[in-house]
Short mmCIF file of C-alpha atoms and ligand atoms in Angstrom, two decimals:
data_model
loop_
_atom_site.label_atom_id
_atom_site.label_comp_id
_atom_site.label_asym_id
_atom_site.label_seq_id
_atom_site.Cartn_x
_atom_site.Cartn_y
_atom_site.Cartn_z
CA UNK A 823 205.17 -13.18 -1.51
CA UNK A 824 203.11 -13.67 -3.62
CA UNK A 825 199.46 -12.23 -2.42
CA UNK A 826 198.28 -9.34 -3.80
CA UNK A 827 197.20 -7.23 -1.31
CA UNK A 828 196.47 -7.28 3.21
CA UNK A 829 193.94 -5.44 5.23
CA UNK A 830 196.73 -3.82 7.50
CA UNK A 831 193.61 -3.99 10.18
CA UNK A 832 191.06 -6.88 11.85
CA UNK A 833 187.72 -7.25 11.94
CA UNK A 834 185.91 -5.82 16.21
CA UNK A 835 182.59 -6.01 15.33
CA UNK A 836 180.26 -7.38 12.30
CA UNK A 837 177.18 -6.70 9.97
CA UNK A 838 175.27 -9.91 8.34
CA UNK A 839 174.71 -9.41 5.02
CA UNK A 840 171.87 -11.32 3.75
CA UNK A 841 171.64 -13.36 0.70
CA UNK A 842 168.21 -12.49 -2.17
CA UNK A 843 167.76 -14.98 -5.35
CA UNK A 844 167.26 -13.84 -8.63
CA UNK A 845 164.40 -14.01 -8.20
CA UNK A 846 162.98 -11.77 -5.98
CA UNK A 847 165.72 -9.85 -7.36
CA UNK A 848 163.93 -9.26 -10.61
CA UNK A 849 160.70 -8.53 -8.36
CA UNK A 850 162.34 -6.05 -6.36
CA UNK A 851 163.87 -4.07 -9.19
CA UNK A 852 160.52 -3.86 -11.12
CA UNK A 853 158.77 -2.68 -7.98
CA UNK A 854 161.44 0.22 -7.98
CA UNK A 855 161.17 1.11 -11.57
CA UNK A 856 164.15 -0.52 -12.15
CA UNK A 857 166.52 2.28 -10.67
CA UNK A 858 168.71 1.33 -8.39
CA UNK A 859 168.70 4.01 -5.77
CA UNK A 860 165.07 3.16 -5.28
CA UNK A 861 165.95 -0.06 -3.59
CA UNK A 862 166.59 -1.09 0.30
CA UNK A 863 169.75 -1.53 1.12
CA UNK A 864 168.80 -4.98 3.13
CA UNK A 865 168.04 -6.51 -0.58
CA UNK A 866 171.62 -6.02 -1.67
CA UNK A 867 174.27 -8.67 -1.65
CA UNK A 868 177.10 -6.36 -2.60
CA UNK A 869 176.22 -2.41 -2.18
CA UNK A 870 179.22 -0.71 -4.26
CA UNK A 871 176.84 1.77 -4.98
CA UNK A 872 179.07 4.59 -3.12
CA UNK A 873 181.82 4.72 -1.04
CA UNK A 874 180.93 7.99 0.40
CA UNK A 875 179.52 7.85 4.52
CA UNK A 876 179.83 3.69 4.02
CA UNK A 877 182.77 3.66 5.58
CA UNK A 878 183.18 1.39 8.45
CA UNK A 879 184.79 3.18 11.84
CA UNK A 880 188.27 2.33 14.00
CA UNK A 881 188.18 1.35 17.15
CA UNK A 882 189.83 4.75 17.75
CA UNK A 883 187.29 6.54 16.33
CA UNK A 884 184.14 4.93 18.26
CA UNK A 885 186.11 5.95 21.18
CA UNK A 886 186.20 9.58 20.31
CA UNK A 887 183.35 9.79 19.99
CA UNK A 888 182.68 8.51 23.86
CA UNK A 889 183.94 11.88 24.47
CA UNK A 890 182.33 14.48 21.91
CA UNK A 891 181.51 17.86 23.57
CA UNK A 892 178.00 18.33 22.63
CA UNK A 893 177.78 22.09 23.52
CA UNK A 894 176.14 24.37 20.98
CA UNK A 895 179.37 26.58 20.84
CA UNK A 896 182.96 26.78 21.00
CA UNK A 897 182.29 22.65 21.91
CA UNK A 898 186.28 20.99 23.25
CA UNK A 899 184.98 18.11 19.89
CA UNK A 900 185.21 21.14 17.74
CA UNK A 901 188.68 22.77 18.21
CA UNK A 902 189.88 18.82 18.09
CA UNK A 903 188.14 18.46 14.73
CA UNK A 904 189.84 22.55 13.90
CA UNK A 905 193.36 21.40 14.48
CA UNK A 906 193.12 18.50 12.50
CA UNK A 907 191.96 20.06 9.31
CA UNK A 908 195.28 22.73 9.97
CA UNK A 909 197.52 19.96 10.51
CA UNK A 910 196.37 17.62 7.75
CA UNK A 911 195.16 20.12 5.35
CA UNK A 912 197.20 23.47 6.39
CA UNK A 913 194.00 25.87 6.13
CA UNK A 914 193.46 28.63 9.13
CA UNK A 915 189.93 28.49 8.87
CA UNK A 916 187.27 25.64 9.26
CA UNK A 917 183.77 25.99 8.40
CA UNK A 918 181.69 22.35 9.26
CA UNK A 919 179.10 21.47 7.48
CA UNK A 920 176.85 18.12 7.61
CA UNK A 921 178.53 16.62 4.11
CA UNK A 922 180.00 18.04 1.17
CA UNK A 923 177.65 19.08 -0.76
CA UNK A 924 176.47 21.74 1.93
CA UNK A 925 180.49 22.86 2.09
CA UNK A 926 179.34 23.56 -2.06
CA UNK A 927 176.45 25.35 -1.22
CA UNK A 928 177.23 28.04 1.34
CA UNK A 929 180.49 28.95 -0.29
CA UNK A 930 178.74 29.79 -4.06
CA UNK A 931 175.62 30.87 -2.54
CA UNK A 932 178.14 33.65 -1.75
CA UNK A 933 179.94 34.16 -4.21
CA UNK A 934 178.41 32.05 -7.98
CA UNK A 935 175.74 34.83 -9.29
CA UNK A 936 173.42 33.56 -12.26
CA UNK A 937 175.10 33.55 -15.50
CA UNK A 938 178.35 33.11 -14.31
CA UNK A 939 180.93 30.66 -15.24
CA UNK A 940 182.66 28.11 -13.00
CA UNK A 941 185.21 25.95 -14.24
CA UNK A 942 186.40 22.62 -13.18
CA UNK A 943 188.23 19.28 -14.31
CA UNK A 944 185.65 17.43 -13.34
CA UNK A 945 182.21 18.75 -11.35
CA UNK A 946 180.73 15.60 -9.68
CA UNK A 947 177.34 15.40 -9.61
CA UNK A 948 175.78 17.74 -6.87
CA UNK A 949 178.88 20.65 -7.06
CA UNK A 950 177.42 20.72 -10.94
CA UNK A 951 173.76 20.96 -9.62
CA UNK A 952 175.05 23.38 -7.17
CA UNK A 953 176.33 25.46 -9.63
CA UNK A 954 173.02 25.20 -11.49
CA UNK A 955 170.88 26.58 -8.86
CA UNK A 956 172.10 29.32 -8.70
CA UNK A 957 171.76 29.74 -12.57
CA UNK A 958 175.19 29.40 -13.00
CA UNK A 959 177.45 26.82 -15.40
CA UNK A 960 179.31 24.10 -15.03
CA UNK A 961 182.30 23.93 -16.84
CA UNK A 962 184.58 20.83 -17.90
CA UNK A 963 187.65 20.98 -19.01
CA UNK A 964 189.78 17.28 -18.17
CA UNK A 965 192.64 16.55 -20.28
CA UNK A 966 191.48 14.87 -23.87
CA UNK A 967 193.41 11.22 -22.37
CA UNK A 968 190.60 11.34 -19.26
CA UNK A 969 187.75 9.78 -22.23
CA UNK A 970 189.91 7.09 -23.73
CA UNK A 971 189.52 4.23 -20.95
CA UNK A 972 192.39 1.98 -22.62
CA UNK A 973 195.12 4.10 -21.93
CA UNK A 974 197.23 4.35 -19.23
CA UNK A 975 199.41 7.86 -18.20
CA UNK A 976 199.47 8.69 -14.42
CA UNK A 977 197.41 11.65 -14.59
CA UNK A 978 194.29 11.05 -15.81
CA UNK A 979 192.23 13.67 -13.86
CA UNK A 980 194.70 16.80 -15.15
CA UNK A 981 193.10 20.05 -15.88
CA UNK A 982 193.24 21.13 -19.81
CA UNK A 983 195.54 24.12 -18.88
CA UNK A 984 195.04 25.51 -22.74
CA UNK A 985 191.18 24.56 -22.82
CA UNK A 986 190.81 26.38 -19.50
CA UNK A 987 193.15 29.04 -20.97
CA UNK A 988 190.74 30.17 -23.51
CA UNK A 989 187.50 29.80 -22.03
CA UNK A 990 188.44 32.06 -19.14
CA UNK A 991 189.93 34.32 -22.43
CA UNK A 992 186.22 33.80 -23.84
CA UNK A 993 183.91 33.93 -20.76
CA UNK A 994 185.99 36.90 -18.97
CA UNK A 995 187.66 36.62 -15.72
CA UNK A 996 184.82 38.80 -14.24
CA UNK A 997 181.86 36.38 -15.12
CA UNK A 998 184.34 33.53 -13.08
CA UNK A 999 183.46 33.89 -9.14
CA UNK A 1000 185.85 30.90 -8.90
CA UNK A 1001 187.51 28.09 -9.83
CA UNK A 1002 187.34 24.61 -9.04
CA UNK A 1003 189.58 21.05 -9.56
CA UNK A 1004 188.95 17.68 -8.28
CA UNK A 1005 191.25 15.92 -6.52
CA UNK A 1006 190.80 12.56 -7.03
CA UNK A 1007 188.79 12.99 -10.26
CA UNK A 1008 185.56 11.00 -9.64
CA UNK A 1009 183.95 11.69 -13.04
CA UNK A 1010 186.68 10.99 -14.76
CA UNK A 1011 187.00 7.99 -13.27
CA UNK A 1012 188.58 8.41 -9.80
CA UNK A 1013 191.87 9.26 -11.76
CA UNK A 1014 194.09 11.71 -10.26
CA UNK A 1015 195.51 14.76 -10.90
CA UNK A 1016 199.31 15.59 -10.27
CA UNK A 1017 201.05 18.40 -8.60
CA UNK A 1018 202.80 19.85 -11.40
CA UNK A 1019 199.01 20.22 -12.96
CA UNK A 1020 197.55 21.52 -9.19
CA UNK A 1021 200.26 23.74 -9.15
CA UNK A 1022 199.77 25.41 -12.75
CA UNK A 1023 195.80 25.68 -12.29
CA UNK A 1024 196.55 27.65 -9.05
CA UNK A 1025 198.95 30.11 -11.35
CA UNK A 1026 196.96 30.24 -13.95
CA UNK A 1027 193.50 30.87 -11.93
CA UNK A 1028 195.47 33.42 -9.74
CA UNK A 1029 196.79 34.90 -13.18
CA UNK A 1030 193.38 35.77 -13.70
CA UNK A 1031 192.77 36.57 -10.56
CA UNK A 1032 189.72 33.87 -10.26
CA UNK A 1033 189.33 32.39 -6.27
CA UNK A 1034 190.81 28.58 -6.92
CA UNK A 1035 188.55 26.20 -4.21
CA UNK A 1036 189.75 22.52 -4.44
CA UNK A 1037 186.76 19.84 -4.14
CA UNK A 1038 188.74 17.43 -1.77
CA UNK A 1039 187.01 14.49 -0.76
CA UNK A 1040 189.60 11.94 -2.65
CA UNK A 1041 192.75 14.23 -1.51
CA UNK A 1042 194.85 10.82 0.49
CA UNK A 1043 194.34 8.80 -1.92
CA UNK A 1044 195.10 11.59 -4.60
CA UNK A 1045 198.43 12.53 -2.41
CA UNK A 1046 198.85 8.23 -2.90
CA UNK A 1047 198.59 8.19 -6.56
CA UNK A 1048 201.73 11.50 -6.61
CA UNK A 1049 203.51 9.16 -4.12
CA UNK A 1050 203.20 6.64 -5.93
CA UNK A 1051 203.35 7.74 -9.69
CA UNK A 1052 205.94 10.59 -9.66
CA UNK A 1053 209.23 9.69 -8.88
CA UNK A 1054 209.59 13.71 -7.51
CA UNK A 1055 207.37 12.69 -4.66
CA UNK A 1056 208.86 9.13 -4.12
CA UNK A 1057 210.78 9.96 -1.08
CA UNK A 1058 208.19 12.04 0.13
CA UNK A 1059 205.61 11.41 3.37
CA UNK A 1060 201.24 11.63 2.81
CA UNK A 1061 201.65 14.25 5.24
CA UNK A 1062 203.85 17.03 3.15
CA UNK A 1063 202.60 15.64 -0.49
CA UNK A 1064 198.52 16.60 1.22
CA UNK A 1065 200.28 20.49 2.66
CA UNK A 1066 201.79 21.25 -0.64
CA UNK A 1067 198.68 20.81 -2.28
CA UNK A 1068 196.42 22.24 -0.67
CA UNK A 1069 199.29 25.30 -0.13
CA UNK A 1070 197.86 26.19 -3.46
CA UNK A 1071 194.41 26.95 -3.34
CA UNK A 1072 192.70 29.00 -1.69
CA UNK A 1073 190.28 27.29 -0.10
CA UNK A 1074 188.64 23.37 -0.42
CA UNK A 1075 184.87 22.17 0.04
CA UNK A 1076 185.00 18.63 1.13
CA UNK A 1077 183.24 15.82 2.12
CA UNK A 1078 184.45 14.07 5.14
CA UNK A 1079 182.10 10.69 3.76
CA UNK A 1080 185.03 10.12 1.25
CA UNK A 1081 188.85 10.87 2.63
CA UNK A 1082 187.93 10.83 6.47
CA UNK A 1083 186.95 7.66 6.24
CA UNK A 1084 183.23 8.31 8.40
CA UNK A 1085 179.62 7.96 7.74
CA UNK A 1086 178.73 11.78 7.93
CA UNK A 1087 180.38 15.23 7.64
CA UNK A 1088 182.15 18.11 5.45
CA UNK A 1089 183.85 20.87 5.58
CA UNK A 1090 185.59 24.28 4.17
CA UNK A 1091 188.32 25.52 4.79
CA UNK A 1092 189.53 28.87 3.88
CA UNK A 1093 192.54 30.97 4.36
CA UNK A 1094 190.95 34.33 3.78
CA UNK A 1095 189.11 35.39 7.10
CA UNK A 1096 186.42 37.85 5.81
CA UNK A 1097 185.75 35.16 3.49
CA UNK A 1098 184.78 33.06 6.35
CA UNK A 1099 182.99 35.39 7.47
CA UNK A 1100 180.58 35.99 5.47
CA UNK A 1101 180.01 32.32 4.94
CA UNK A 1102 179.50 32.24 8.32
CA UNK A 1103 175.61 33.96 8.29
CA UNK A 1104 174.60 31.22 5.39
CA UNK A 1105 175.82 28.24 7.59
CA UNK A 1106 174.06 29.55 10.33
CA UNK A 1107 171.22 29.95 8.73
CA UNK A 1108 171.02 26.37 6.88
CA UNK A 1109 173.72 24.37 8.73
CA UNK A 1110 174.44 25.17 12.35
CA UNK A 1111 176.60 27.53 14.65
CA UNK A 1112 179.79 27.52 12.97
CA UNK A 1113 181.54 25.54 15.49
CA UNK A 1114 179.06 22.85 14.66
CA UNK A 1115 177.77 23.11 11.36
CA UNK A 1116 174.98 20.15 11.39
CA UNK A 1117 177.43 17.62 12.77
CA UNK A 1118 176.82 16.22 16.48
CA UNK A 1119 179.75 16.91 18.54
CA UNK A 1120 180.80 13.56 18.11
CA UNK A 1121 180.96 13.69 14.50
CA UNK A 1122 183.05 16.25 14.75
CA UNK A 1123 185.86 13.68 16.86
CA UNK A 1124 185.03 10.82 14.43
CA UNK A 1125 186.19 13.70 11.44
CA UNK A 1126 189.11 14.51 13.45
CA UNK A 1127 190.32 11.03 13.79
CA UNK A 1128 189.64 9.60 10.79
CA UNK A 1129 191.86 12.64 9.19
CA UNK A 1130 194.59 11.53 10.86
CA UNK A 1131 193.96 7.30 9.34
CA UNK A 1132 193.25 8.35 6.09
CA UNK A 1133 196.51 9.49 5.41
CA UNK A 1134 198.26 6.89 6.71
CA UNK A 1135 200.55 5.39 4.32
CA UNK A 1136 199.80 1.54 5.41
CA UNK A 1137 196.32 1.67 4.79
CA UNK A 1138 196.28 4.10 1.73
CA UNK A 1139 199.08 1.53 -0.08
CA UNK A 1140 196.29 -1.25 1.17
CA UNK A 1141 193.83 0.82 0.00
CA UNK A 1142 195.21 1.45 -3.36
CA UNK A 1143 195.83 -2.26 -4.10
CA UNK A 1144 192.83 -4.05 -2.72
CA UNK A 1145 191.08 -1.32 -6.26
CA UNK A 1146 192.99 -2.59 -7.86
CA UNK A 1147 192.93 -5.90 -7.14
CA UNK A 1148 188.47 -5.64 -7.84
CA UNK A 1149 189.48 -4.29 -11.26
CA UNK A 1150 191.19 -7.03 -12.43
CA UNK A 1151 188.70 -9.20 -11.37
CA UNK A 1152 186.55 -7.42 -14.13
CA UNK A 1153 188.99 -6.85 -16.81
CA UNK A 1154 189.26 -11.14 -16.16
CA UNK A 1155 185.37 -11.22 -16.55
CA UNK A 1156 185.29 -10.05 -19.86
CA UNK A 1157 184.61 -5.98 -18.76
CA UNK A 1158 186.09 -3.60 -20.70
CA UNK A 1159 187.63 -2.03 -16.73
CA UNK A 1160 188.86 1.85 -17.02
CA UNK A 1161 192.55 2.13 -17.31
CA UNK A 1162 193.95 2.31 -14.56
CA UNK A 1163 192.27 2.28 -11.94
CA UNK A 1164 191.32 4.93 -9.48
CA UNK A 1165 191.49 5.07 -5.50
CA UNK A 1166 188.21 4.98 -4.25
CA UNK A 1167 186.41 2.74 -7.17
CA UNK A 1168 186.54 0.76 -10.37
CA UNK A 1169 185.01 1.85 -13.61
CA UNK A 1170 183.69 -0.43 -16.00
CA UNK A 1171 184.11 0.95 -19.59
CA UNK A 1172 179.91 0.33 -20.29
CA UNK A 1173 180.13 1.77 -24.00
CA UNK A 1174 182.52 -0.53 -24.61
CA UNK A 1175 181.52 -4.13 -22.69
CA UNK A 1176 177.61 -3.98 -24.04
CA UNK A 1177 178.63 -1.97 -27.52
CA UNK A 1178 175.08 -2.64 -28.60
CA UNK A 1179 173.16 -0.45 -26.62
CA UNK A 1180 173.02 3.13 -27.99
CA UNK A 1181 174.18 6.06 -25.67
CA UNK A 1182 170.54 7.90 -25.39
CA UNK A 1183 169.69 3.64 -23.88
CA UNK A 1184 172.04 4.16 -21.08
CA UNK A 1185 174.43 1.40 -20.85
CA UNK A 1186 176.10 1.47 -17.98
CA UNK A 1187 172.91 2.25 -16.19
CA UNK A 1188 171.59 -1.03 -17.78
CA UNK A 1189 174.58 -2.96 -16.88
CA UNK A 1190 174.07 -1.66 -13.53
CA UNK A 1191 170.66 -3.54 -13.61
CA UNK A 1192 171.94 -6.73 -14.23
CA UNK A 1193 174.75 -6.74 -12.13
CA UNK A 1194 171.94 -6.71 -9.63
CA UNK A 1195 169.56 -9.49 -10.96
CA UNK A 1196 172.46 -11.55 -11.23
CA UNK A 1197 174.39 -11.95 -8.11
CA UNK A 1198 172.46 -8.97 -5.55
CA UNK A 1199 175.44 -6.31 -6.97
CA UNK A 1200 175.08 -2.94 -6.17
CA UNK A 1201 176.83 0.19 -8.13
CA UNK A 1202 176.17 3.05 -9.98
CA UNK A 1203 176.25 4.92 -13.64
CA UNK A 1204 178.35 7.75 -14.10
CA UNK A 1205 177.30 8.52 -17.25
CA UNK A 1206 174.51 9.79 -19.44
CA UNK A 1207 171.76 9.00 -17.25
CA UNK A 1208 173.67 10.52 -14.24
CA UNK A 1209 175.03 14.05 -16.65
CA UNK A 1210 172.93 13.43 -19.74
CA UNK A 1211 170.74 17.25 -19.84
CA UNK A 1212 169.04 19.96 -21.98
CA UNK A 1213 171.48 22.56 -23.11
CA UNK A 1214 170.01 25.81 -21.92
CA UNK A 1215 170.65 27.41 -25.07
CA UNK A 1216 170.26 25.23 -27.77
CA UNK A 1217 168.02 22.90 -26.26
CA UNK A 1218 168.97 19.77 -26.80
CA UNK A 1219 169.91 16.47 -24.93
CA UNK A 1220 174.17 16.68 -24.28
CA UNK A 1221 175.09 13.37 -23.42
CA UNK A 1222 178.08 12.31 -21.25
CA UNK A 1223 181.66 12.44 -22.38
CA UNK A 1224 182.06 8.15 -21.02
CA UNK A 1225 179.51 5.75 -19.88
CA UNK A 1226 180.35 4.24 -17.00
CA UNK A 1227 179.19 2.05 -14.64
CA UNK A 1228 181.31 2.83 -11.11
CA UNK A 1229 182.32 0.14 -8.29
CA UNK A 1230 182.49 2.08 -5.50
CA UNK A 1231 184.32 0.44 -2.57
CA UNK A 1232 183.37 1.48 1.00
CA UNK A 1233 186.72 1.58 2.59
CA UNK A 1234 187.46 -0.85 4.81
CA UNK A 1235 184.11 -2.67 4.67
CA UNK A 1236 185.03 -5.55 2.20
CA UNK A 1237 187.55 -8.53 2.68
CA UNK A 1238 189.20 -9.53 -1.08
CA UNK A 1239 186.52 -12.45 -0.86
CA UNK A 1240 183.68 -10.08 -1.23
CA UNK A 1241 185.13 -9.07 -4.38
CA UNK A 1242 186.17 -12.57 -5.56
CA UNK A 1243 182.68 -12.79 -5.11
CA UNK A 1244 181.59 -9.48 -7.67
CA UNK A 1245 184.17 -11.00 -10.55
CA UNK A 1246 182.18 -14.52 -10.68
CA UNK A 1247 179.53 -12.07 -10.53
CA UNK A 1248 179.89 -10.44 -13.51
CA UNK A 1249 181.86 -13.42 -15.52
CA UNK A 1250 177.86 -15.07 -15.33
CA UNK A 1251 177.00 -11.73 -16.47
CA UNK A 1252 179.17 -11.66 -18.84
CA UNK A 1253 178.80 -14.75 -20.14
CA UNK A 1254 174.97 -13.07 -22.02
CA UNK A 1255 176.30 -10.30 -22.13
CA UNK A 1256 174.52 -9.40 -26.00
CA UNK A 1257 171.32 -10.35 -24.81
CA UNK A 1258 170.95 -7.26 -21.78
CA UNK A 1259 168.55 -4.41 -22.91
CA UNK A 1260 168.94 -0.81 -22.95
CA UNK A 1261 166.34 1.56 -20.55
CA UNK A 1262 163.94 4.36 -21.25
CA UNK A 1263 163.07 6.87 -18.92
CA UNK A 1264 159.40 6.81 -18.31
CA UNK A 1265 159.61 10.19 -15.72
CA UNK A 1266 162.44 12.76 -14.05
CA UNK A 1267 162.83 15.21 -12.04
CA UNK A 1268 164.41 18.44 -13.00
CA UNK A 1269 168.25 18.58 -11.42
CA UNK A 1270 169.96 14.91 -10.04
CA UNK A 1271 167.60 12.58 -12.48
CA UNK A 1272 169.22 9.52 -11.51
CA UNK A 1273 168.27 9.69 -8.27
CA UNK A 1274 164.47 9.67 -8.76
CA UNK A 1275 163.82 8.58 -11.75
CA UNK A 1276 162.06 5.34 -13.36
CA UNK A 1277 162.84 3.66 -16.41
CA UNK A 1278 161.59 0.51 -18.39
CA UNK A 1279 164.01 -1.70 -20.24
CA UNK A 1280 163.48 -0.58 -23.68
N1 F0G B 1753 182.32 16.10 -4.72
C1 F0G B 1753 182.68 15.23 -5.02
C2 F0G B 1753 183.95 14.85 -5.61
C3 F0G B 1753 181.88 13.70 -4.89
O1 F0G B 1753 182.06 13.06 -5.27
C4 F0G B 1753 180.90 14.38 -3.65
C5 F0G B 1753 180.19 12.55 -3.67
C6 F0G B 1753 180.71 15.54 -2.89
C7 F0G B 1753 181.72 16.65 -3.82
C8 F0G B 1753 179.29 15.39 -2.83
O2 F0G B 1753 179.54 15.05 -1.29
O3 F0G B 1753 177.94 13.03 -0.53
O4 F0G B 1753 179.32 14.56 0.74
O5 F0G B 1753 177.65 15.45 -0.49
N2 F0G B 1753 180.19 11.65 -3.87
C9 F0G B 1753 179.53 10.82 -3.47
C10 F0G B 1753 179.75 9.96 -4.72
C11 F0G B 1753 178.22 10.50 -3.06
O6 F0G B 1753 179.34 8.91 -4.48
O7 F0G B 1753 180.65 9.26 -5.38
P1 F0G B 1753 178.23 14.94 -0.75
#
């Protein structure tokens, strides 16, 4: 058979989407000051802004929701949720939260103090902001290969262990309350981290007495890449690989909105009961009692079921091929696609695709806005608009390492013809790519500026 992939599901419920015309979209974008986060979803035809919480749930998840136990304390649904986390990730202690950033916020606020440092292969925006909000410094140590969009080694998401060790010695382990590793590495084009690198990162943190926390959002996709790219794991099941990955960590923060295939939810997984108790106090103040953490019983049910579905091998095979197919379609349209394609998204190197736009005029955001104008496709910039910030010491502007445009793929939502449509829009746009202008900021908030900033065309 030569078909690129097949969906291992059929469609039972549909949601109509509406096509707008170009003139309408120009007007809409102008009205929201050129920030796609402010465009009403109804005015988007294909929404690839994020894979987070935008998933289609299965019939089993929907039916599990019907038996959700809404008790305040000790709901049956909590124990099912806790069991699923134990089965799949192997953490004995679990605290539910309403989403990933709440898990980060709860954990960090108990451990991280102003002036301290939190290393990671690369922080995602909310993780970065949660560290900064405590007056601490998020530090990124991805391998250099992550910055080169053209080469395709198998594990570009890895931590650079040499750089990490130099840094630990420089600032002193006593100033590093916890160390992280994000799998897959969302800010580095969704690239996976190898098992060897997870093991060695853990060993290094532990050698220096640093608590090791995995940012687990896309752990199942990471496991799939380990299985298919590391011969030593080809014969292991995804479940075995996942358990091994987490066996090296002291805990995790998880956004269930990704690989647990739900619309809302998250958790903290831990091995230390004392730490769980310390965080519990904070959780009760901000999220809710420790057996629901800001979720309803039916949400806990959906996460529990979704965790098992997210590690299904037929599903993961389809997921990776689906994403790779979009990568090919965009490459054929003439965009510089970051190699290799990640698990949850295709990242286009906007710096290379629009070489005439300087970094400080946000080529990624310009390309995103024009994909919207051209065809109603919404994507997100992962570059200097998202990560550019003033260095607190020097006051100088620090720009992102790569100017990327992310086409994130909601799980089980779009079919191949939707992806072909995105490719056609990209092709039409690339025919006049040299006429695309850069953007400048006219207003920005202090933290997480990309969400709310106003922009104008240069
Ligand atoms: N960590 C990573 C690696 C993420 O990608 C995200 C969210 C979070 C933490 C926070 O989780 O949204 O549930 O609070 N990423 C989304 C994205 C928003 O579009 O990539 P959350």
